[in-house]
Structures are given as structure tokens and as C-alpha cells.
Short mmCIF file of C-alpha atoms and ligand atoms in Angstrom, two decimals:
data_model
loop_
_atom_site.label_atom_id
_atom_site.label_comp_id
_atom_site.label_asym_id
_atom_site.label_seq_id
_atom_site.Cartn_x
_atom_site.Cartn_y
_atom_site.Cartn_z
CA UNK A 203 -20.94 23.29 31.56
CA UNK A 204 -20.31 19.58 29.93
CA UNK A 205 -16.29 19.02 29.26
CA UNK A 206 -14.64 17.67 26.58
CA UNK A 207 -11.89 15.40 26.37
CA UNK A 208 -9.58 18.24 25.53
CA UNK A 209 -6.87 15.14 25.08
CA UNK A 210 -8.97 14.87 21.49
CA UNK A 211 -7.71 18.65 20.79
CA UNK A 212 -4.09 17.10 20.54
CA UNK A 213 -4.93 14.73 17.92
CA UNK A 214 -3.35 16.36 14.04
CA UNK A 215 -6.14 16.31 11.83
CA UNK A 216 -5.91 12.86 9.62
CA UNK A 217 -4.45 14.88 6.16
CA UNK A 218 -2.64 11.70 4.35
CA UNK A 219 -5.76 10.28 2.63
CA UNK A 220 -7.52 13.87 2.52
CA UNK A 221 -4.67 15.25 0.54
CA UNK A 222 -4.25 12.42 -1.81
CA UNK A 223 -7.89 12.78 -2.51
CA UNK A 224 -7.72 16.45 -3.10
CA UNK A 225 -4.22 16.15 -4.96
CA UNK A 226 -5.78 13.56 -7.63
CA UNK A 227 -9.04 15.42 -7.77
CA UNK A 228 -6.66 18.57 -9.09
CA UNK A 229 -5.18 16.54 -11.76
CA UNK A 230 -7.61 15.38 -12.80
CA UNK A 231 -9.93 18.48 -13.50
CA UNK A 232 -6.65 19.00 -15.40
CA UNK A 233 -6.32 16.30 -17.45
CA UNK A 234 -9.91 14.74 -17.55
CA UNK A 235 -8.15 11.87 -20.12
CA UNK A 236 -5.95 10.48 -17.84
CA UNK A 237 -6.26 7.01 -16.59
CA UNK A 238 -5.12 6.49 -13.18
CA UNK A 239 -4.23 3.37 -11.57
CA UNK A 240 -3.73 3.14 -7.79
CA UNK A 241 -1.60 1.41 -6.28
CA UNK A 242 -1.94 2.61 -2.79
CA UNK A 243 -4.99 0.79 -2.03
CA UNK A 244 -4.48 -0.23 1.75
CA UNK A 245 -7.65 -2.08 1.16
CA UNK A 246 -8.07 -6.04 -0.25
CA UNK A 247 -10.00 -6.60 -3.63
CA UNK A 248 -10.14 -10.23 -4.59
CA UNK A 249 -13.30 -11.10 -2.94
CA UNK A 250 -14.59 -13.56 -0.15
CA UNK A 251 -13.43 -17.69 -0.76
CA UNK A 252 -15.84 -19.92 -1.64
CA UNK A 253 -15.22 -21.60 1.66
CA UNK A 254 -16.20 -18.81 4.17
CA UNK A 255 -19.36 -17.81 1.47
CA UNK A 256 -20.62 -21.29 1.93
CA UNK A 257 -20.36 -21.64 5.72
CA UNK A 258 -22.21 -17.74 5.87
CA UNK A 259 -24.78 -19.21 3.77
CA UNK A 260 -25.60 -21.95 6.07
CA UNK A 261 -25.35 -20.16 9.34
CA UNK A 262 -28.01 -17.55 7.73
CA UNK A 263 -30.12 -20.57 7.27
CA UNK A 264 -29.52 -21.33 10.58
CA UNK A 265 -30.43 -18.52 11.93
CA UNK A 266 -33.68 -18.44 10.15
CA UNK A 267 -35.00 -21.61 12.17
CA UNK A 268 -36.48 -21.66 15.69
CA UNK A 269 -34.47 -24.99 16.14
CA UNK A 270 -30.92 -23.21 15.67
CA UNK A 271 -31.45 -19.68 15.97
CA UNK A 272 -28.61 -18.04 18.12
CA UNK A 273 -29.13 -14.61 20.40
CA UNK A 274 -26.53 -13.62 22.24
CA UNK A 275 -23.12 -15.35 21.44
CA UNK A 276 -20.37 -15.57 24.25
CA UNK A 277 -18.29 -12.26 24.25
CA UNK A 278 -15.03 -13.51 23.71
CA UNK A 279 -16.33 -15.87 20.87
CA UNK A 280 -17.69 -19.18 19.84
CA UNK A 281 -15.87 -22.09 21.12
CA UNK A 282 -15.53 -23.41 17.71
CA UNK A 283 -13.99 -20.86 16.64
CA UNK A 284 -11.53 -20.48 19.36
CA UNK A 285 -10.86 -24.27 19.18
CA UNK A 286 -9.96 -23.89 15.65
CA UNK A 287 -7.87 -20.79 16.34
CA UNK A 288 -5.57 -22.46 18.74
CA UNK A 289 -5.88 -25.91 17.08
CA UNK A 290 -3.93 -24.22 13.68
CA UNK A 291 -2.47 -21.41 14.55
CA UNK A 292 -1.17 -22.17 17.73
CA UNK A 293 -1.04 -26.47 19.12
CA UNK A 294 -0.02 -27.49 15.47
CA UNK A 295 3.33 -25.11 15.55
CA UNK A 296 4.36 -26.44 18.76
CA UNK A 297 3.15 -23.25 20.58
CA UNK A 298 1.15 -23.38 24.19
CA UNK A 299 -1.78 -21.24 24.04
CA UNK A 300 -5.19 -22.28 25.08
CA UNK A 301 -8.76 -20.70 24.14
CA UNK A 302 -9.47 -18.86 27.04
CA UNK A 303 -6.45 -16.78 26.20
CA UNK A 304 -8.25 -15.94 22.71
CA UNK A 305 -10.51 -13.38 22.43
CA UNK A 306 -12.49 -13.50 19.22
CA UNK A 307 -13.51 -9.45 18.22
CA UNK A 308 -15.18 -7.61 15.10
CA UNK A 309 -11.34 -6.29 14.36
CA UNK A 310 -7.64 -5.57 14.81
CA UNK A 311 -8.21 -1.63 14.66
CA UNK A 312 -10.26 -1.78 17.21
CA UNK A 313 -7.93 -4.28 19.40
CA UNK A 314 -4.79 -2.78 18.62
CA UNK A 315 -6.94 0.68 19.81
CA UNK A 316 -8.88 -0.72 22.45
CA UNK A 317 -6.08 -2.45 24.44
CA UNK A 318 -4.50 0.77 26.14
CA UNK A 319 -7.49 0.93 28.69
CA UNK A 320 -6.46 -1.67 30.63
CA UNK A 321 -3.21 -0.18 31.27
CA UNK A 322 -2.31 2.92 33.09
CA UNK A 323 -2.31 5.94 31.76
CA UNK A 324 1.34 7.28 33.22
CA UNK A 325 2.64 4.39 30.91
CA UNK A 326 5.78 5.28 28.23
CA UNK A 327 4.78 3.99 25.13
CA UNK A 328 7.11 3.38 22.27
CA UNK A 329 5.98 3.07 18.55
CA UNK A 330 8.23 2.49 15.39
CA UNK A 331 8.44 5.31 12.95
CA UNK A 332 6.87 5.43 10.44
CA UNK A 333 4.14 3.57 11.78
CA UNK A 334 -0.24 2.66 11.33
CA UNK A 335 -1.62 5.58 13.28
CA UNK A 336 -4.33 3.74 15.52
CA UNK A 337 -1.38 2.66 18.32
CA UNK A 338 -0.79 6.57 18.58
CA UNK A 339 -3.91 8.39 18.07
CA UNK A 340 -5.90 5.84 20.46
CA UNK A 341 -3.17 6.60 23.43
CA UNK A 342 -3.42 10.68 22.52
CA UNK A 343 -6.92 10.43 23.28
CA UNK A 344 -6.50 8.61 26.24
CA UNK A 345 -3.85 11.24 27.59
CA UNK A 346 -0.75 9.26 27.42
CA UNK A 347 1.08 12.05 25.22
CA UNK A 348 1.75 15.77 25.05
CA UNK A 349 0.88 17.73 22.13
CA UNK A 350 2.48 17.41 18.40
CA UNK A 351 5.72 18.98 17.88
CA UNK A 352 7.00 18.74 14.46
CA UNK A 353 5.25 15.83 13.27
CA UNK A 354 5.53 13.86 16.89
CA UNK A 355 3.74 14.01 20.29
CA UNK A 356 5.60 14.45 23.52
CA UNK A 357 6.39 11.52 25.42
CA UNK A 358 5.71 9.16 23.17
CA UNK A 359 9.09 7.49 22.13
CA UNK A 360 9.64 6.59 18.66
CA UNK A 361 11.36 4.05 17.28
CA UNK A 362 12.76 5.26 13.54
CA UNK A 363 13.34 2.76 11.14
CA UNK A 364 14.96 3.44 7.65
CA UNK A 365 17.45 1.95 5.59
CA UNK A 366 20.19 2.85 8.04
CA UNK A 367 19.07 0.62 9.93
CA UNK A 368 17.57 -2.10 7.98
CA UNK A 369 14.16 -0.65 9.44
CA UNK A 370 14.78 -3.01 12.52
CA UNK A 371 14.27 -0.53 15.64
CA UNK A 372 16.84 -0.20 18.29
CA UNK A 373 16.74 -0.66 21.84
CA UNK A 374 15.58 2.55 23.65
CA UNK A 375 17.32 4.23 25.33
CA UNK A 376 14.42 5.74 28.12
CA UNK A 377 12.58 2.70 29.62
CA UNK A 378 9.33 2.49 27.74
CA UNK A 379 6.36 0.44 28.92
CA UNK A 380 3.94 -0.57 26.12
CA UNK A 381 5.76 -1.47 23.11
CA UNK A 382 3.49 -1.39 19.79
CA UNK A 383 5.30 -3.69 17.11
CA UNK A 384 3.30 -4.76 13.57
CA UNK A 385 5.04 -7.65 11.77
CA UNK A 386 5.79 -7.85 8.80
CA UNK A 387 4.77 -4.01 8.97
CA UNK A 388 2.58 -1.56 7.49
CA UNK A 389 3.62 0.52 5.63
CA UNK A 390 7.08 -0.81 5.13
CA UNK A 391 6.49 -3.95 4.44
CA UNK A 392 9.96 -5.14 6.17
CA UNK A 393 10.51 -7.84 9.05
CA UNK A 394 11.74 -8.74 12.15
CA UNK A 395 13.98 -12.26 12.42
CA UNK A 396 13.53 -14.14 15.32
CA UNK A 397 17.16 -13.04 16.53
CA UNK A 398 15.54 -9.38 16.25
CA UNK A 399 12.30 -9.64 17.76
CA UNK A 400 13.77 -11.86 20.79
CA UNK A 401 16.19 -8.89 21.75
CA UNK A 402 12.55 -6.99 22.52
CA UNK A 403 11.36 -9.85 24.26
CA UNK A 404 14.23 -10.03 26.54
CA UNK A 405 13.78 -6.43 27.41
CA UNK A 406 10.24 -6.54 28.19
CA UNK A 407 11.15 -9.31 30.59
CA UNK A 408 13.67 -7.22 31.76
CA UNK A 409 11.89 -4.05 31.93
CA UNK A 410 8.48 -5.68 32.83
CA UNK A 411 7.07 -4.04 30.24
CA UNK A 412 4.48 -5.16 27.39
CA UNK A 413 4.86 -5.51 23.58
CA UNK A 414 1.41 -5.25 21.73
CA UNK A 415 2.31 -7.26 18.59
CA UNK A 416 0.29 -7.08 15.46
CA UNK A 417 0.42 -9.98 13.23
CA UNK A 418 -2.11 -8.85 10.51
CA UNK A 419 0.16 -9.62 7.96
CA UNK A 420 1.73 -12.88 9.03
CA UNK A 421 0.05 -14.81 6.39
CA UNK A 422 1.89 -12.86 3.54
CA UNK A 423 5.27 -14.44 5.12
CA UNK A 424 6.93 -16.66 2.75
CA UNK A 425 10.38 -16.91 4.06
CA UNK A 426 11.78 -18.68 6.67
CA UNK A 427 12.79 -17.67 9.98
CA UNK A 428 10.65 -14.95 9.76
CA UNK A 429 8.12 -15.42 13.25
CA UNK A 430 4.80 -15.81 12.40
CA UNK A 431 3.49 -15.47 15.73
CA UNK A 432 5.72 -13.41 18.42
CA UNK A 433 5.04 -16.90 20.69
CA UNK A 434 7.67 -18.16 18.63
CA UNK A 435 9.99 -16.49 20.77
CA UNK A 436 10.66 -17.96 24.28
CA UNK A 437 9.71 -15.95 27.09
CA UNK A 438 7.03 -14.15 25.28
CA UNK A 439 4.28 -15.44 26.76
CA UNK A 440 5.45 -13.58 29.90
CA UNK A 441 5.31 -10.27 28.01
CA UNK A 442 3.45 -10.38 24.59
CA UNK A 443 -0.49 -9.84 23.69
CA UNK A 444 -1.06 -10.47 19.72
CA UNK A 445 -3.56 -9.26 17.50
CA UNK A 446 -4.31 -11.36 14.30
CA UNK A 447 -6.96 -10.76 12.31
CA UNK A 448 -8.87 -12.13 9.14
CA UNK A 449 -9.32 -8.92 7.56
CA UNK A 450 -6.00 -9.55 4.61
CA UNK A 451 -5.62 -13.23 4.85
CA UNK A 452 -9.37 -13.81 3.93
CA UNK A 453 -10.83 -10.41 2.81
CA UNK A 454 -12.39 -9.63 5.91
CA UNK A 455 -11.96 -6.17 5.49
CA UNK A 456 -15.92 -5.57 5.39
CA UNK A 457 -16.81 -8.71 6.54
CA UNK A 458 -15.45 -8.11 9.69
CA UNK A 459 -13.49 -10.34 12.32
CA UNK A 460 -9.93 -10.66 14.63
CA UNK A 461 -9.16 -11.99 17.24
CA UNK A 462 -6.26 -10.68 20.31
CA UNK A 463 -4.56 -13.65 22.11
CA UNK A 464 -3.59 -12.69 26.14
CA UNK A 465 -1.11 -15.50 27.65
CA UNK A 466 -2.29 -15.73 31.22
CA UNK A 467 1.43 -15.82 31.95
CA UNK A 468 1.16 -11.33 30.47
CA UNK A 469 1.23 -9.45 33.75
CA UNK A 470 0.90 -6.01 34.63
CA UNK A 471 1.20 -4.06 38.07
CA UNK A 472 0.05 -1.58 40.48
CA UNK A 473 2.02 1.14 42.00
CA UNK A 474 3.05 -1.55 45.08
CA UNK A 475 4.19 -3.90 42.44
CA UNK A 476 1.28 -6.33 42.47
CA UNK A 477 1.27 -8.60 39.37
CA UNK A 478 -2.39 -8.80 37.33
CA UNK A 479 -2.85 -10.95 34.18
CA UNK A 480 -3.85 -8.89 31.93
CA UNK A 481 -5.72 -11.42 30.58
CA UNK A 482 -8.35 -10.70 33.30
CA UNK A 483 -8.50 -7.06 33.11
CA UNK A 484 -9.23 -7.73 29.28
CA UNK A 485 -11.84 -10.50 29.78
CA UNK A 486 -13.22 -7.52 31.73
CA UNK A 487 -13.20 -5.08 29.26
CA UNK A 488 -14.29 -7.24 26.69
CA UNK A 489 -17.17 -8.83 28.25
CA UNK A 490 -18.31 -5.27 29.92
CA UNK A 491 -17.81 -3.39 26.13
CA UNK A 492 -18.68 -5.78 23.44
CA UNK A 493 -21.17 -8.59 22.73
CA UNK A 494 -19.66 -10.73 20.52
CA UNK A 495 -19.10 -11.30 17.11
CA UNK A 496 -22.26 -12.26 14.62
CA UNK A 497 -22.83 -16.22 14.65
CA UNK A 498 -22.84 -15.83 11.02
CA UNK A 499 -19.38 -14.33 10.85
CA UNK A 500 -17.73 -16.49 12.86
CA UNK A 501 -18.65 -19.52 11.35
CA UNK A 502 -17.52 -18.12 8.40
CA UNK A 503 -13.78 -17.61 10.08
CA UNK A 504 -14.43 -21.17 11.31
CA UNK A 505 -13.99 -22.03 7.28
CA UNK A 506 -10.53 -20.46 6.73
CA UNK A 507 -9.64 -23.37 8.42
CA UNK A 508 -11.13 -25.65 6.86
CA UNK A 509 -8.64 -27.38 3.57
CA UNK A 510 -10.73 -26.01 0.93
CA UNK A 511 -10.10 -22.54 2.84
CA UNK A 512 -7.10 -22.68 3.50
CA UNK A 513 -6.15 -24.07 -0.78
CA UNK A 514 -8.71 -20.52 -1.76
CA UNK A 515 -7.12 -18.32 0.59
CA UNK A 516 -3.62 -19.34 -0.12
CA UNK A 517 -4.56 -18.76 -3.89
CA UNK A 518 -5.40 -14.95 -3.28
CA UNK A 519 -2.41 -14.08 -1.16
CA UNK A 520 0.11 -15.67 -3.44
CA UNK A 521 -2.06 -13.32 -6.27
CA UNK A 522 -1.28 -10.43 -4.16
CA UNK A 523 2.45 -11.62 -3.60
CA UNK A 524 3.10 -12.13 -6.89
CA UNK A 525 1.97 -8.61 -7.94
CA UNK A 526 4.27 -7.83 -5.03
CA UNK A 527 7.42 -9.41 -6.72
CA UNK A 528 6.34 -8.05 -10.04
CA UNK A 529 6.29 -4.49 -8.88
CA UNK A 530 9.93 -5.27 -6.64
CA UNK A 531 11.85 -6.61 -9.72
CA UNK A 532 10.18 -3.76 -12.35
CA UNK A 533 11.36 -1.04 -9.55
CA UNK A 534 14.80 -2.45 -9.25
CA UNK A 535 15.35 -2.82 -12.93
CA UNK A 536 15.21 0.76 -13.38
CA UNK A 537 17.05 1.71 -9.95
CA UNK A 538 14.59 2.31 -7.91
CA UNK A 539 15.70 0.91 -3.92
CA UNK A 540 12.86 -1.12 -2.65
CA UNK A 541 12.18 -2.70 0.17
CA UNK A 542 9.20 -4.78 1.89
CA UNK A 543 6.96 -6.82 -1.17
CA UNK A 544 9.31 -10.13 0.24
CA UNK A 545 6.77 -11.17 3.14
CA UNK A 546 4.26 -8.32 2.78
CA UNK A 547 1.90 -7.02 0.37
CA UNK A 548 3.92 -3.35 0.96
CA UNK A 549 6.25 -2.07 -0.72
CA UNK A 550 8.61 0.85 0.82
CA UNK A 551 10.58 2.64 -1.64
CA UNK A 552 13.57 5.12 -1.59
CA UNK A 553 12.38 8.07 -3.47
CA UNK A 554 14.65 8.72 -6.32
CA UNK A 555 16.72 12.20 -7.16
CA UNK A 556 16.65 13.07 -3.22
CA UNK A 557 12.95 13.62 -3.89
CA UNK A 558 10.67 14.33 -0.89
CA UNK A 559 7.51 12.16 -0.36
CA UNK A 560 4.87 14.43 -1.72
CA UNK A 561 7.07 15.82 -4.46
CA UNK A 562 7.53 12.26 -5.73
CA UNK A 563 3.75 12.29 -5.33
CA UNK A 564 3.31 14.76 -7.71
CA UNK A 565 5.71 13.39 -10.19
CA UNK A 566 4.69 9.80 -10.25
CA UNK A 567 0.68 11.46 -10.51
CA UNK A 568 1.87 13.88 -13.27
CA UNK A 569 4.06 11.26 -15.57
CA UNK A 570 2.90 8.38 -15.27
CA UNK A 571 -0.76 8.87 -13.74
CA UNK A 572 -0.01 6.61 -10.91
CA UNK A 573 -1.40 7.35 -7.19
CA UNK A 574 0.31 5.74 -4.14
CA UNK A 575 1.23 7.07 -0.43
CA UNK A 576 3.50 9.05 0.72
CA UNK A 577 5.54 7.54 3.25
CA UNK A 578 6.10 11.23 5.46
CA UNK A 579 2.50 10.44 5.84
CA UNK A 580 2.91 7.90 8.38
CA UNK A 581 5.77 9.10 10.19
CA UNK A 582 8.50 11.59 9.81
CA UNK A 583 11.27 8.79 9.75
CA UNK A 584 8.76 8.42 6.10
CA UNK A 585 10.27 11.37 4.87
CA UNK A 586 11.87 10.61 1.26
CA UNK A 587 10.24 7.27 1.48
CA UNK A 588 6.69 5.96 -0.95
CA UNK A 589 4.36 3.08 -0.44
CA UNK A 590 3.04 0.88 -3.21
CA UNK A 591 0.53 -1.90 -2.39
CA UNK A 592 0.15 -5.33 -4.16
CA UNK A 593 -3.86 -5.40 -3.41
CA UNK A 594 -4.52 -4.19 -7.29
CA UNK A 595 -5.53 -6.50 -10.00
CA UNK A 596 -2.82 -8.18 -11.95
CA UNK A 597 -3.55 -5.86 -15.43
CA UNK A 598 -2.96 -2.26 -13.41
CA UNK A 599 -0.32 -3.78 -11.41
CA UNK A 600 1.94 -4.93 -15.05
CA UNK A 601 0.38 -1.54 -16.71
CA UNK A 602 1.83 0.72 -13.45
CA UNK A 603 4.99 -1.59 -13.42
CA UNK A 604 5.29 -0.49 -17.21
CA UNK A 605 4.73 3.29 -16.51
CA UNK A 606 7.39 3.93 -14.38
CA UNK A 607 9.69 2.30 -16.87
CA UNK A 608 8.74 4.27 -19.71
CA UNK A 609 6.48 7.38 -18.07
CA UNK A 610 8.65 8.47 -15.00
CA UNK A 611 11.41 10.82 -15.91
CA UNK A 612 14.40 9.96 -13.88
CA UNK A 613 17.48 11.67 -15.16
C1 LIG B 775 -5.34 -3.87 7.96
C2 LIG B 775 -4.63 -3.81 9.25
C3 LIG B 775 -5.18 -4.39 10.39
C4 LIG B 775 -6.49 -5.14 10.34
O1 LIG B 775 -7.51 -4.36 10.88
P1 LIG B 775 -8.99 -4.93 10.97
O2 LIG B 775 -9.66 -3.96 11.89
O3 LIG B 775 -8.90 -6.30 11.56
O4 LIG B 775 -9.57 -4.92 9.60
C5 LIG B 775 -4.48 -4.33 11.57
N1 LIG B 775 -3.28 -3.72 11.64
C6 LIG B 775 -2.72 -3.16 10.56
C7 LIG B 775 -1.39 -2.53 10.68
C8 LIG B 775 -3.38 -3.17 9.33
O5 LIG B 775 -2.82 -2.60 8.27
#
């Protein structure tokens, strides 16, 4: 008799988008008239720069020649790709990280998912709450967790962030071992300073533990002293593997590309206490598991670097971040308590009237036809919390801006 991974029995059915689906499908058998704007589209919609179209173009012409054809890429990525990686996001900021610490992959999901294998599987892991699901569900499967108890698995720990506390986690107080931060966050849209992040990084040196940092929204940073990279921080190449990818700076969602960046300096041990670099057990994994990323492709991340990609890319986040500020200042003028939409296409608000998340669902659906997520969804610290995202177009973003000044009943 075959066996299951019975660890995949623990795993809570994935309801949020489901129920959305099935709650706008309802209203609108109801009211067949009604036009709905979304704005809790986790998903880009300005399409591909000029740049990286022009450099895919090419490299398909390359590929169609005997001369330049390319099989089999290396695993962990082109070399000019990785040269340009560290060259701008890395050398030119003053931070020390060298290619063969970058591992080029078709995506941060799969990263941020992937990366648990190499580390044991008695291992305390700490998320923040609310939080993106694949740093949970990927360690449930691999049996790092109990079952789900109210809304959260056993012996995970989780980290709540609200407005209490600014939504900047706090120290635990168990020891935990693999720390899963994203910065500036999803679904809140909030921060970490430098001051806050390097309090983690301190206790990962402390504890010897690891923090698995996602940057997939550091491009959308437009303050200062905000850390784009968590290398920023001293000591963190000791402790810290980061996951970037070129999914919402370039509208690689479909297209398809990341990359995860492994100081050789990250260790992690045995039961004697024998220090590994991780960077190993990953080059490993990664060269065992995967077969690199189409020729094609990369080339076409090669152009984000390029000036006329970074001018085109720049143009379509600072679209996004101004639909951002425009739905921030319309919510605040009618008393709404946002927060997020500053250095992140999210934005995380207080539901009003002590509603919860899904009954502010249904209101904001049944006044003002507008669809976005409810924050419970992604956490119970999400209770009585909503996300909006600034991916719409500009129209639907001033129309839905409009609605909840005039639709949405508030007294
Ligand atoms: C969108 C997103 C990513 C990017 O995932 P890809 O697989 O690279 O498209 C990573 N982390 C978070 C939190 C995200 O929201």
C-alpha cells in the first residue's frame, strides 16, 4: 500500500480567493448591471518594457541559428546575468556580494518555498502575521508544524503585526530558527527601518539562526532609510539569504524569473555543531532540481538593467505608486486609517465601524461594487483589516477612489 504525505492532510484548504470568487459571482447573478472594479488584483497589468521585449526578440533569433543556439544553460544562471545582478544591485550600493552567491531561478514562490529543504526539519520557524502563505504552507508539507488550530498551525511561531505595533514584529520570545521576513510586505504594504530590521539581524547572530528575506517589493521603495536589500545591515551576511525577483519591478509575473542570493558567510549546523554554508547545500539543490532558466528569459532580465530599462520600468512603478497615493489620500479624506501604499503597491486598511474583514467585504461589494481582500484572509492578526492594490489602471483606480466617497455608507 503506497503512502501519502499525510503532512499535506494538515494544509487548510486555500478559501481566500475561492470565496471572493464565489462571493462576487452571487452579486452579481443579483445585480447583472453592476460594474465592478477590482482592486485586489495581486497581479501586475502594465505590460512588458520595451527594453526586455527587444532583448527577447533577439535571443529568439538567436536561438533560431546553428551559430548561437543555446541547450542547456548553467543551473544557477547565465553569467551575464549574474554579473549584472551583482554589478547594480549589489557592488554599486557599496554591498559585498559576488555571483556565485546568486542563484538565478524561474521565481520567488518557488525560492521562498523551495528553500526549507536544505534545512532540518526539527527547525522553529517564525512568520509575521498576517503573512503570503507559501513560507507556511511549503514548511506544513514538509512536517515542520502541527495541525491548524483556530486559524494557526502548531509550532509555528507567529509574529502579529497590527497597528499596535506599527506592524513591526517583536522579538520572540521562544528561540525560533528560520525567520521568514517580506519587505516592504505583502499584504500590508508597511516597512521595516534599518534600526528595525538590524534588531533581527543581531538575533540571528545571536541565536544562529536564519532570516529568509523577501525583497520582491524593494523597487516600490521611495523613501529613505528604508533597506532595500537586508545586506544593508551589517552582520547579515552571516545570517540572511534574499529572494528578489523580477516578477513586480518588470512584469515578470508570466514571463517568469528571480533570483535568491546565499552569502557564503550563511551557515547552518548539524546536531555536533558543525557549520555548513548554506550556500553549498543550495548549489546542491539547485543544480540536482532545476535546469536553469530559458536563455531567452534571461537575457531579457539582462535588459532591466540596461538605462532604457531601467527609465521604462521606473515609469510603470511610479504608475502603480501614484495610484497608490491616490487611493491613500481619497481613504484618509473620508476617515478611513490606512497604512502601506508609501513604499508598496499595498494598501492595509483599518476597517471602519468595528467591521470584520468579510463583512466589510460585503459592504464595499454591495455599495459601491468594489472587490478587494480581506485581510483575515492572510492571517488572523488580518482580522478587521482590508487590502487594496495599486496594480489597476489609473481610470478604475480614480472611479473606486470616488465610490467610496460617495457609494460607501459610513455613518
Ligand atoms: C509576487 C510576490 C513574489 C514574487 O513571486 P514570483 O514567483 O517571483 O512571481 C514573491 N513574494 C511575494 C510576497 C509576492 O507577493
Amino acid at each position: 500500500m503506497v503512502k501519502i504525505n499525510e503532512n499535506y492532510l494538515k494544509l487548510k484548504g486555500n478559501y481566500l480567493f475561492a470565496e471572493i470568487a464565489r462571493r462576487v459571482e452571487k452579486f452579481k447573478n443579483s445585480k447583472p448591471e453592476a460594474n465592478i472594479i477590482k482592486l485586489g488584483i495581486g497581479d501586475v497589468t502594465r505590460p512588458l518594457a520595451d527594453a526586455t521585449v527587444g532583448a527577447m526578440h533577439k535571443a529568439v533569433d538567436e536561438m533560431a541559428k546553428a551559430e548561437s543556439f543555446r541547450g542547456y544553460g548553467p543551473e544557477q544562471g547565465y553569467d551575464f546575468l549574474r554579473d549584472k545582478i551583482v554589478e547594480f544591485e549589489y557592488k554599486s550600493k557599496g554591498l559585498n556580494i559576488s555571483a556565485d552567491e546568486i542563484f538565478i531561478s524561474d521565481g520567488s514562490k518557488c525560492d521562498t518555498g523551495n528553500i526549507q529543504e536544505i534545512f532540518g526539519t526539527d527547525n522553529r520557524v517564525a512568520v509575521t502575521d498576517p503573512v503570503y502563505p507559501v513560507y507556511i504552507d511549503t514548511n506544513v508539507m514538509a512536517g515542520r508544524t502541527g495541525v491548524n488550530k483556530d486559524g494557526r498551525y502548531e509550532n509555528i511561531i507567529y509574529l502579529s503585526c497590527n497597528a499596535e505595533n506599527n506592524f513591526v514584529p517583536e522579538l520572540p520570545s521562544e528561540r525560533a530558527d528560520m525567520i521568514y521576513f517580506c519587505y516592504p510586505n505583502n499584504p500590508t504594504g508597511m516597512t521595516l527601518s534599518r534600526e528595525q530590521l538590524k534588531k533581527w539581524v543581531d538575533y540571528a547572530i545571536e541565536e544562529k539562526s536564519v532570516i529568509l528575506y523577501d525583497a520582491a517589493y524593494e523597487a516600490y521603495i521611495r523613501e529613505d532609510g528604508i533597506p532595500h536589500s537586508i545586506y544593508e545591515i551589517e552582520g547579515a551576511r552571516k545570517v540572511a539569504i534574499e529572494f528578489r525577483s523580477f516578477s513586480k519591478n518588470a512584469a515578470f509575473t508570466g514571463t517568469r524569473c528571480a533570483y535568491t542570493v546565499i552569502p557564503k558567510d550563511v551557515m547552518a549546523y548539524t546536531i555536533e555543531g558543525e557549520a555548513h554554508p548554506l550556500n553549498n547545500l543550495w548549489n546542491r539543490r539547485h543544480s540536482t532540481k532545476f535546469n536553469g532558466v530559458a536563455y531567452v528569459i534571461q537575457r531579457a532580465a539582462e535588459a532591466v538593467f540596461s538605462d532604457q530599462g531601467q527609465k521604462q520600468i521606473n515609469e510603470i512603478i511610479d504608475y502603480y505608486m501614484t495610484n497608490a497615493k491616490i487611493i491613500r489620500q481619497g481613504l484618509e479624506n473620508i476617515g478611513i486609517k490606512v497604512f502601506g501604499g508609501v513604499n508598496a503597491p499595498y494598501i492595509w486598511l483599518k476597517t471602519p465601524n468595528g467591521l470584520d474583514s468579510w463583512e466589510f467585504f460585503d459592504k464595499l461589494l454591495g455599495e459601491a461594487h468594489l472587490v478587494g481582500t480581506p485581510g483575515v484572509g492572510f492571517g488572523p492578526s488580518g482580522q478587521g483589516y482590508f487590502r487594496l492594490t495599486a496594480f489597476g489602471n489609473r481610470e478604475n483606480t480614480e472611479e473606486a477612489v470616488e465610490r467610496f466617497r460617495t457609494k460607501l455608507n459610513l455613518e
